[in-house]
Amino acid sequence: MVEQFETEFAQFCEAEYCVGVGNGTDALRFALIAAGVQPGDTVVTVPNTFIATTEAISQAGARPDFVDIDERTYNMDARKLQEYFETQCCPDLRTGKLLNKKMRSPVTGIVPVHLYGQMTDMDPILELAERYKLFVIEDACQAHGATYFSRRENRWKKAGSMGTAGAFSFYPGKNLGACGEAGAVTTNDSTLAGKVRMLRDHGQLQKYRHEIEGYNGRLDAIQAGILQVKLKHLPRWNQRRRTIARRYDELFRSHLDGIILPYESPRTKAVYHLYVIRVKNRDQLQMHLTQAKIMTQVHYPTPLHLQKAYATLGHKEGDFPVTEGAVAEILSLPMYPQLNHHQQERIVQEVIKSLAGEAGSSRSPIVGSFVSEGRAD
Ligand SMILES: *Cc1c(COP(=O)(O)O)cnc(C)c1O
């Protein structure tokens, strides 16, 4: 079951190899370790992501550092990444490696996050990675099936097929969800795939012969079986999400005063894990929608650099202004393949009503789209 699913998911991602693991955090952590992260390294990612991205970096022994996002896509801004390398790093004259000047720590990798289902602008990031000899682990946990037009390769590429490796989560609320916890690493590198295969199973390839010390991070056969069945439907479900996104765009079209809709770059085809709008009075809008029995979420309200868990990293408010500006105003509207036209019209009506300052109504509830990460919701 596991091997069959791995073969099919590798095909789906247009990657050579897929290794099933216990969850998305395992996928990130094993990919980082297999890519060669050493204790004390610095790995660069973005501050507006789920904490699993940085947990994996820390738990692989490295220190997460951040660069700000692009205002329109909410994904890593490659210009900021370049600026980071040019102003905050210098070459270590002894080893030739890139060093973070302040920490004197080798910078060895980049983790771009394909947030909300849209791929990050990968070409410039991969160019920087080549220039500075860094690995790139794609956090594709929200982007199963998303594509990006690579100018370097002059073709469309799938999420998880561009970096050194890609990490996927099959948490139930993701675009492809298991019936419990599951994840996978994709890669074109057979050595890396082999290392992940060992890491997920206590460092063994043969029973009780441990090449290295590993983890308990296997993909359950029953989850692989469920995923195999659901994978067949994923292209259609993703297409539904895209249609629903276009319908939201359409319904909001004549009411764009005060609302910023999701921006989809012409070089990507997003799979709309989330449909995220941006408004000035977000909390008021969210309250209005809650009263109208429409469930919304904020992905994510506190950026990682301001989380208590990362107080020791020494960041302060103002360090990543684009992220901080966005998190105060973003709101994820209901988004799932089964959302119907009538429900969407009601959602949009209520949003418009709230922004126009009118009172809420109470009708049938619209829930069910936010299983991901909100385990305690
Ligand atoms: C869901 C998610 C993860 C972690 O996946 P789990 O399966 O919950 O461990 C990591 N990164 C992002 C961006 C996610 O959305």
PDB file of C-alpha atoms in Angstrom, residues 135-363:
ATOM      1  CA  PHE A 135      19.706  23.343  -0.467  1.00  0.00           C
ATOM      2  CA  VAL A 136      16.049  24.254  -0.989  1.00  0.00           C
ATOM      3  CA  ILE A 137      13.270  22.332   0.779  1.00  0.00           C
ATOM      4  CA  GLU A 138       9.828  23.294  -0.540  1.00  0.00           C
ATOM      5  CA  ASP A 139       7.182  23.391   2.155  1.00  0.00           C
ATOM      6  CA  ALA A 140       4.394  22.150  -0.113  1.00  0.00           C
ATOM      7  CA  CYS A 141       2.074  21.188   2.757  1.00  0.00           C
ATOM      8  CA  GLN A 142      -0.651  23.493   1.355  1.00  0.00           C
ATOM      9  CA  ALA A 143       0.110  23.030  -2.329  1.00  0.00           C
ATOM     10  CA  HIS A 144      -0.610  19.469  -3.541  1.00  0.00           C
ATOM     11  CA  GLY A 145      -0.832  19.798  -7.317  1.00  0.00           C
ATOM     12  CA  ALA A 146       0.006  23.510  -7.563  1.00  0.00           C
ATOM     13  CA  THR A 147       2.123  24.465 -10.579  1.00  0.00           C
ATOM     14  CA  TYR A 148       4.640  27.155 -11.527  1.00  0.00           C
ATOM     15  CA  PHE A 149       5.986  28.179 -14.889  1.00  0.00           C
ATOM     16  CA  SER A 150       9.775  27.979 -14.687  1.00  0.00           C
ATOM     17  CA  ARG A 151      11.458  30.385 -17.107  1.00  0.00           C
ATOM     18  CA  ARG A 152      14.742  28.599 -16.484  1.00  0.00           C
ATOM     19  CA  GLU A 153      13.293  25.311 -17.711  1.00  0.00           C
ATOM     20  CA  ASN A 154      10.675  26.868 -19.993  1.00  0.00           C
ATOM     21  CA  ARG A 155       7.935  24.592 -18.675  1.00  0.00           C
ATOM     22  CA  TRP A 156       5.329  24.169 -15.978  1.00  0.00           C
ATOM     23  CA  LYS A 157       6.591  22.470 -12.818  1.00  0.00           C
ATOM     24  CA  LYS A 158       4.669  20.854  -9.985  1.00  0.00           C
ATOM     25  CA  ALA A 159       5.046  21.737  -6.301  1.00  0.00           C
ATOM     26  CA  GLY A 160       7.578  19.394  -4.744  1.00  0.00           C
ATOM     27  CA  SER A 161       9.524  18.834  -7.965  1.00  0.00           C
ATOM     28  CA  MET A 162      11.716  21.948  -8.005  1.00  0.00           C
ATOM     29  CA  GLY A 163      13.772  22.050  -4.818  1.00  0.00           C
ATOM     30  CA  THR A 164      16.299  19.617  -3.388  1.00  0.00           C
ATOM     31  CA  ALA A 165      13.164  18.040  -1.876  1.00  0.00           C
ATOM     32  CA  GLY A 166       9.526  18.847  -1.217  1.00  0.00           C
ATOM     33  CA  ALA A 167       7.526  18.205   1.962  1.00  0.00           C
ATOM     34  CA  PHE A 168       3.808  17.390   1.959  1.00  0.00           C
ATOM     35  CA  SER A 169       1.266  16.964   4.737  1.00  0.00           C
ATOM     36  CA  PHE A 170      -1.833  14.809   4.354  1.00  0.00           C
ATOM     37  CA  TYR A 171      -3.457  16.089   7.519  1.00  0.00           C
ATOM     38  CA  PRO A 172      -7.248  15.675   6.982  1.00  0.00           C
ATOM     39  CA  GLY A 173      -7.847  19.365   6.240  1.00  0.00           C
ATOM     40  CA  LYS A 174      -5.258  19.618   3.442  1.00  0.00           C
ATOM     41  CA  ASN A 175      -6.182  19.453  -0.257  1.00  0.00           C
ATOM     42  CA  LEU A 176      -5.236  15.762  -0.103  1.00  0.00           C
ATOM     43  CA  GLY A 177      -6.095  14.526   3.372  1.00  0.00           C
ATOM     44  CA  ALA A 178      -5.712  11.143   5.041  1.00  0.00           C
ATOM     45  CA  CYS A 179      -8.001   9.783   7.741  1.00  0.00           C
ATOM     46  CA  GLY A 180      -5.467  10.798  10.381  1.00  0.00           C
ATOM     47  CA  GLU A 181      -1.829  11.852  10.220  1.00  0.00           C
ATOM     48  CA  ALA A 182       0.322  11.340   7.121  1.00  0.00           C
ATOM     49  CA  GLY A 183       2.981  13.064   5.029  1.00  0.00           C
ATOM     50  CA  ALA A 184       5.526  12.568   2.253  1.00  0.00           C
ATOM     51  CA  VAL A 185       8.870  13.761   0.938  1.00  0.00           C
ATOM     52  CA  THR A 186       9.349  14.132  -2.817  1.00  0.00           C
ATOM     53  CA  THR A 187      12.733  14.481  -4.512  1.00  0.00           C
ATOM     54  CA  ASN A 188      14.685  13.781  -7.691  1.00  0.00           C
ATOM     55  CA  ASP A 189      17.735  12.759  -5.646  1.00  0.00           C
ATOM     56  CA  SER A 190      17.956   9.006  -5.022  1.00  0.00           C
ATOM     57  CA  THR A 191      20.499   9.399  -2.195  1.00  0.00           C
ATOM     58  CA  LEU A 192      18.265  11.863  -0.391  1.00  0.00           C
ATOM     59  CA  ALA A 193      15.246   9.580  -0.867  1.00  0.00           C
ATOM     60  CA  GLY A 194      17.267   6.683   0.584  1.00  0.00           C
ATOM     61  CA  LYS A 195      18.236   8.730   3.650  1.00  0.00           C
ATOM     62  CA  VAL A 196      14.624   9.743   4.283  1.00  0.00           C
ATOM     63  CA  ARG A 197      13.637   6.083   3.963  1.00  0.00           C
ATOM     64  CA  MET A 198      16.116   5.233   6.727  1.00  0.00           C
ATOM     65  CA  LEU A 199      15.256   8.223   8.915  1.00  0.00           C
ATOM     66  CA  ARG A 200      11.531   7.388   8.950  1.00  0.00           C
ATOM     67  CA  ASP A 201      12.204   3.835  10.168  1.00  0.00           C
ATOM     68  CA  HIS A 202      14.775   4.025  12.984  1.00  0.00           C
ATOM     69  CA  GLY A 203      17.702   4.349  10.621  1.00  0.00           C
ATOM     70  CA  GLN A 204      17.249   0.855   9.237  1.00  0.00           C
ATOM     71  CA  LEU A 205      16.890  -0.475   5.715  1.00  0.00           C
ATOM     72  CA  GLN A 206      16.956  -4.082   6.862  1.00  0.00           C
ATOM     73  CA  LYS A 207      15.249  -5.120  10.055  1.00  0.00           C
ATOM     74  CA  TYR A 208      17.454  -4.461  13.111  1.00  0.00           C
ATOM     75  CA  ARG A 209      20.428  -3.234  11.084  1.00  0.00           C
ATOM     76  CA  HIS A 210      20.653   0.428  11.967  1.00  0.00           C
ATOM     77  CA  GLU A 211      22.877   2.457   9.652  1.00  0.00           C
ATOM     78  CA  ILE A 212      22.137   5.640  11.558  1.00  0.00           C
ATOM     79  CA  GLU A 213      19.931   6.696  14.438  1.00  0.00           C
ATOM     80  CA  GLY A 214      16.542   7.557  13.008  1.00  0.00           C
ATOM     81  CA  TYR A 215      12.971   8.181  14.077  1.00  0.00           C
ATOM     82  CA  ASN A 216       9.582   6.533  14.212  1.00  0.00           C
ATOM     83  CA  GLY A 217       8.099   8.412  11.269  1.00  0.00           C
ATOM     84  CA  ARG A 218       6.480   5.861   8.994  1.00  0.00           C
ATOM     85  CA  LEU A 219       3.380   6.300   6.849  1.00  0.00           C
ATOM     86  CA  ASP A 220       0.624   3.929   8.008  1.00  0.00           C
ATOM     87  CA  ALA A 221      -0.491   1.428   5.363  1.00  0.00           C
ATOM     88  CA  ILE A 222      -4.127   2.214   6.076  1.00  0.00           C
ATOM     89  CA  GLN A 223      -3.507   5.925   5.455  1.00  0.00           C
ATOM     90  CA  ALA A 224      -1.615   5.087   2.255  1.00  0.00           C
ATOM     91  CA  GLY A 225      -4.615   3.061   1.099  1.00  0.00           C
ATOM     92  CA  ILE A 226      -7.026   5.910   1.781  1.00  0.00           C
ATOM     93  CA  LEU A 227      -4.677   8.420   0.133  1.00  0.00           C
ATOM     94  CA  GLN A 228      -4.367   6.220  -2.937  1.00  0.00           C
ATOM     95  CA  VAL A 229      -8.139   6.248  -3.384  1.00  0.00           C
ATOM     96  CA  LYS A 230      -8.425  10.004  -2.751  1.00  0.00           C
ATOM     97  CA  LEU A 231      -5.473  10.906  -4.994  1.00  0.00           C
ATOM     98  CA  LYS A 232      -7.542   9.865  -8.018  1.00  0.00           C
ATOM     99  CA  HIS A 233     -10.041  12.614  -7.169  1.00  0.00           C
ATOM    100  CA  LEU A 234      -7.484  15.312  -6.309  1.00  0.00           C
ATOM    101  CA  PRO A 235      -7.195  16.900  -9.793  1.00  0.00           C
ATOM    102  CA  ARG A 236     -10.978  17.319  -9.896  1.00  0.00           C
ATOM    103  CA  TRP A 237     -11.136  18.667  -6.317  1.00  0.00           C
ATOM    104  CA  ASN A 238      -8.337  21.133  -7.042  1.00  0.00           C
ATOM    105  CA  GLN A 239     -10.165  22.241 -10.168  1.00  0.00           C
ATOM    106  CA  ARG A 240     -13.301  22.773  -8.075  1.00  0.00           C
ATOM    107  CA  ARG A 241     -11.321  24.931  -5.658  1.00  0.00           C
ATOM    108  CA  ARG A 242     -10.058  27.014  -8.586  1.00  0.00           C
ATOM    109  CA  THR A 243     -13.588  27.412  -9.935  1.00  0.00           C
ATOM    110  CA  ILE A 244     -14.836  28.443  -6.486  1.00  0.00           C
ATOM    111  CA  ALA A 245     -11.994  30.985  -6.231  1.00  0.00           C
ATOM    112  CA  ARG A 246     -12.918  32.473  -9.625  1.00  0.00           C
ATOM    113  CA  ARG A 247     -16.546  32.630  -8.502  1.00  0.00           C
ATOM    114  CA  TYR A 248     -15.568  34.530  -5.327  1.00  0.00           C
ATOM    115  CA  ASP A 249     -13.518  36.905  -7.538  1.00  0.00           C
ATOM    116  CA  GLU A 250     -16.550  37.378  -9.752  1.00  0.00           C
ATOM    117  CA  LEU A 251     -19.001  37.943  -6.888  1.00  0.00           C
ATOM    118  CA  PHE A 252     -16.697  40.517  -5.285  1.00  0.00           C
ATOM    119  CA  ARG A 253     -15.934  42.264  -8.566  1.00  0.00           C
ATOM    120  CA  SER A 254     -18.284  45.179  -8.227  1.00  0.00           C
ATOM    121  CA  HIS A 255     -17.544  45.605  -4.485  1.00  0.00           C
ATOM    122  CA  LEU A 256     -13.791  45.914  -4.407  1.00  0.00           C
ATOM    123  CA  ASP A 257     -13.774  49.016  -2.230  1.00  0.00           C
ATOM    124  CA  GLY A 258     -11.834  48.045   0.885  1.00  0.00           C
ATOM    125  CA  ILE A 259     -11.210  44.400  -0.073  1.00  0.00           C
ATOM    126  CA  ILE A 260      -8.027  42.969  -1.521  1.00  0.00           C
ATOM    127  CA  LEU A 261      -8.670  39.631  -3.206  1.00  0.00           C
ATOM    128  CA  PRO A 262      -6.058  36.854  -3.538  1.00  0.00           C
ATOM    129  CA  TYR A 263      -3.492  37.611  -6.227  1.00  0.00           C
ATOM    130  CA  GLU A 264      -2.650  34.696  -8.489  1.00  0.00           C
ATOM    131  CA  SER A 265       0.510  35.289 -10.453  1.00  0.00           C
ATOM    132  CA  PRO A 266       0.162  34.467 -14.171  1.00  0.00           C
ATOM    133  CA  ARG A 267       3.149  32.175 -13.679  1.00  0.00           C
ATOM    134  CA  THR A 268       1.344  29.955 -11.181  1.00  0.00           C
ATOM    135  CA  LYS A 269      -1.778  27.856 -11.004  1.00  0.00           C
ATOM    136  CA  ALA A 270      -2.814  27.900  -7.379  1.00  0.00           C
ATOM    137  CA  VAL A 271      -4.830  25.069  -5.817  1.00  0.00           C
ATOM    138  CA  TYR A 272      -6.521  27.385  -3.273  1.00  0.00           C
ATOM    139  CA  HIS A 273      -5.964  25.480  -0.078  1.00  0.00           C
ATOM    140  CA  LEU A 274      -7.301  28.773   1.299  1.00  0.00           C
ATOM    141  CA  TYR A 275      -9.033  31.791  -0.189  1.00  0.00           C
ATOM    142  CA  VAL A 276      -7.581  34.706   1.763  1.00  0.00           C
ATOM    143  CA  ILE A 277      -8.937  38.228   1.488  1.00  0.00           C
ATOM    144  CA  ARG A 278      -7.497  41.324   3.091  1.00  0.00           C
ATOM    145  CA  VAL A 279      -9.554  44.078   4.751  1.00  0.00           C
ATOM    146  CA  LYS A 280      -8.772  46.959   7.117  1.00  0.00           C
ATOM    147  CA  ASN A 281     -11.354  46.089   9.795  1.00  0.00           C
ATOM    148  CA  ARG A 282     -10.697  42.354   9.784  1.00  0.00           C
ATOM    149  CA  ASP A 283     -11.730  41.563  13.370  1.00  0.00           C
ATOM    150  CA  GLN A 284     -15.047  43.341  12.902  1.00  0.00           C
ATOM    151  CA  LEU A 285     -15.688  41.467   9.662  1.00  0.00           C
ATOM    152  CA  GLN A 286     -14.808  38.151  11.267  1.00  0.00           C
ATOM    153  CA  MET A 287     -17.180  38.854  14.154  1.00  0.00           C
ATOM    154  CA  HIS A 288     -19.966  39.767  11.735  1.00  0.00           C
ATOM    155  CA  LEU A 289     -19.442  36.548   9.767  1.00  0.00           C
ATOM    156  CA  THR A 290     -19.379  34.473  12.960  1.00  0.00           C
ATOM    157  CA  GLN A 291     -22.734  35.988  13.936  1.00  0.00           C
ATOM    158  CA  ALA A 292     -24.030  35.120  10.473  1.00  0.00           C
ATOM    159  CA  LYS A 293     -22.847  31.528  11.170  1.00  0.00           C
ATOM    160  CA  ILE A 294     -20.097  31.677   8.553  1.00  0.00           C
ATOM    161  CA  MET A 295     -16.869  30.203   9.833  1.00  0.00           C
ATOM    162  CA  THR A 296     -13.626  31.956   9.016  1.00  0.00           C
ATOM    163  CA  GLN A 297     -10.019  31.733  10.222  1.00  0.00           C
ATOM    164  CA  VAL A 298      -6.843  33.769  10.214  1.00  0.00           C
ATOM    165  CA  HIS A 299      -3.826  31.990   8.737  1.00  0.00           C
ATOM    166  CA  TYR A 300      -1.894  33.075  10.774  1.00  0.00           C
ATOM    167  CA  PRO A 301      -2.636  35.750  13.393  1.00  0.00           C
ATOM    168  CA  THR A 302       0.825  35.964  15.007  1.00  0.00           C
ATOM    169  CA  PRO A 303       3.888  35.782  12.772  1.00  0.00           C
ATOM    170  CA  LEU A 304       6.533  33.335  13.933  1.00  0.00           C
ATOM    171  CA  HIS A 305       9.168  35.956  14.755  1.00  0.00           C
ATOM    172  CA  LEU A 306       6.798  37.401  17.386  1.00  0.00           C
ATOM    173  CA  GLN A 307       5.775  34.066  18.932  1.00  0.00           C
ATOM    174  CA  LYS A 308       6.788  33.425  22.536  1.00  0.00           C
ATOM    175  CA  ALA A 309       8.365  30.148  21.402  1.00  0.00           C
ATOM    176  CA  TYR A 310      10.902  32.181  19.395  1.00  0.00           C
ATOM    177  CA  ALA A 311      11.610  34.936  21.908  1.00  0.00           C
ATOM    178  CA  THR A 312      15.193  33.639  22.081  1.00  0.00           C
ATOM    179  CA  LEU A 313      15.722  34.468  18.398  1.00  0.00           C
ATOM    180  CA  GLY A 314      15.664  38.115  19.441  1.00  0.00           C
ATOM    181  CA  HIS A 315      13.257  39.576  16.904  1.00  0.00           C
ATOM    182  CA  LYS A 316      11.011  42.523  17.584  1.00  0.00           C
ATOM    183  CA  GLU A 317       7.920  44.154  16.157  1.00  0.00           C
ATOM    184  CA  GLY A 318       8.772  45.959  12.949  1.00  0.00           C
ATOM    185  CA  ASP A 319      11.390  43.425  11.807  1.00  0.00           C
ATOM    186  CA  PHE A 320       9.173  42.068   9.001  1.00  0.00           C
ATOM    187  CA  PRO A 321       6.729  44.858   8.175  1.00  0.00           C
ATOM    188  CA  VAL A 322       5.054  43.262   5.147  1.00  0.00           C
ATOM    189  CA  THR A 323       4.170  40.152   7.161  1.00  0.00           C
ATOM    190  CA  GLU A 324       3.065  42.187  10.168  1.00  0.00           C
ATOM    191  CA  GLY A 325       0.858  44.390   7.983  1.00  0.00           C
ATOM    192  CA  ALA A 326      -0.724  41.351   6.333  1.00  0.00           C
ATOM    193  CA  VAL A 327      -1.470  39.324   9.463  1.00  0.00           C
ATOM    194  CA  ALA A 328      -3.538  42.190  10.883  1.00  0.00           C
ATOM    195  CA  GLU A 329      -5.801  42.254   7.829  1.00  0.00           C
ATOM    196  CA  ILE A 330      -6.035  38.761   6.315  1.00  0.00           C
ATOM    197  CA  LEU A 331      -9.096  36.539   6.608  1.00  0.00           C
ATOM    198  CA  SER A 332      -9.607  33.052   5.153  1.00  0.00           C
ATOM    199  CA  LEU A 333     -13.122  32.628   3.780  1.00  0.00           C
ATOM    200  CA  PRO A 334     -14.719  29.168   3.553  1.00  0.00           C
ATOM    201  CA  MET A 335     -13.024  27.135   0.790  1.00  0.00           C
ATOM    202  CA  TYR A 336     -13.553  23.471   0.001  1.00  0.00           C
ATOM    203  CA  PRO A 337     -14.573  21.582  -3.139  1.00  0.00           C
ATOM    204  CA  GLN A 338     -18.188  21.075  -2.009  1.00  0.00           C
ATOM    205  CA  LEU A 339     -18.917  24.748  -1.312  1.00  0.00           C
ATOM    206  CA  ASN A 340     -21.953  25.571  -3.440  1.00  0.00           C
ATOM    207  CA  HIS A 341     -22.998  28.654  -5.359  1.00  0.00           C
ATOM    208  CA  HIS A 342     -25.768  29.588  -2.956  1.00  0.00           C
ATOM    209  CA  GLN A 343     -23.415  29.394   0.051  1.00  0.00           C
ATOM    210  CA  GLN A 344     -20.844  31.510  -1.748  1.00  0.00           C
ATOM    211  CA  GLU A 345     -23.415  34.173  -2.588  1.00  0.00           C
ATOM    212  CA  ARG A 346     -24.462  34.343   1.034  1.00  0.00           C
ATOM    213  CA  ILE A 347     -20.839  34.612   2.226  1.00  0.00           C
ATOM    214  CA  VAL A 348     -20.096  37.427  -0.201  1.00  0.00           C
ATOM    215  CA  GLN A 349     -23.352  39.223   0.681  1.00  0.00           C
ATOM    216  CA  GLU A 350     -22.457  39.123   4.369  1.00  0.00           C
ATOM    217  CA  VAL A 351     -18.921  40.371   3.727  1.00  0.00           C
ATOM    218  CA  ILE A 352     -20.265  43.270   1.707  1.00  0.00           C
ATOM    219  CA  LYS A 353     -22.941  43.992   4.301  1.00  0.00           C
ATOM    220  CA  SER A 354     -20.367  44.049   7.092  1.00  0.00           C
ATOM    221  CA  LEU A 355     -18.034  46.340   5.185  1.00  0.00           C
ATOM    222  CA  ALA A 356     -20.977  48.641   4.506  1.00  0.00           C
ATOM    223  CA  GLY A 357     -21.558  48.706   8.271  1.00  0.00           C
ATOM    224  CA  GLU A 358     -24.903  46.956   8.376  1.00  0.00           C
ATOM    225  CA  ALA A 359     -26.179  44.462  10.952  1.00  0.00           C
ATOM    226  CA  GLY A 360     -25.710  40.723  10.498  1.00  0.00           C
ATOM    227  CA  SER A 361     -28.403  38.201   9.717  1.00  0.00           C
ATOM    228  CA  SER A 362     -28.742  34.670  10.976  1.00  0.00           C
ATOM    229  CA  ARG A 363     -29.214  31.872   8.480  1.00  0.00           C
TER     230      ARG A 363
END
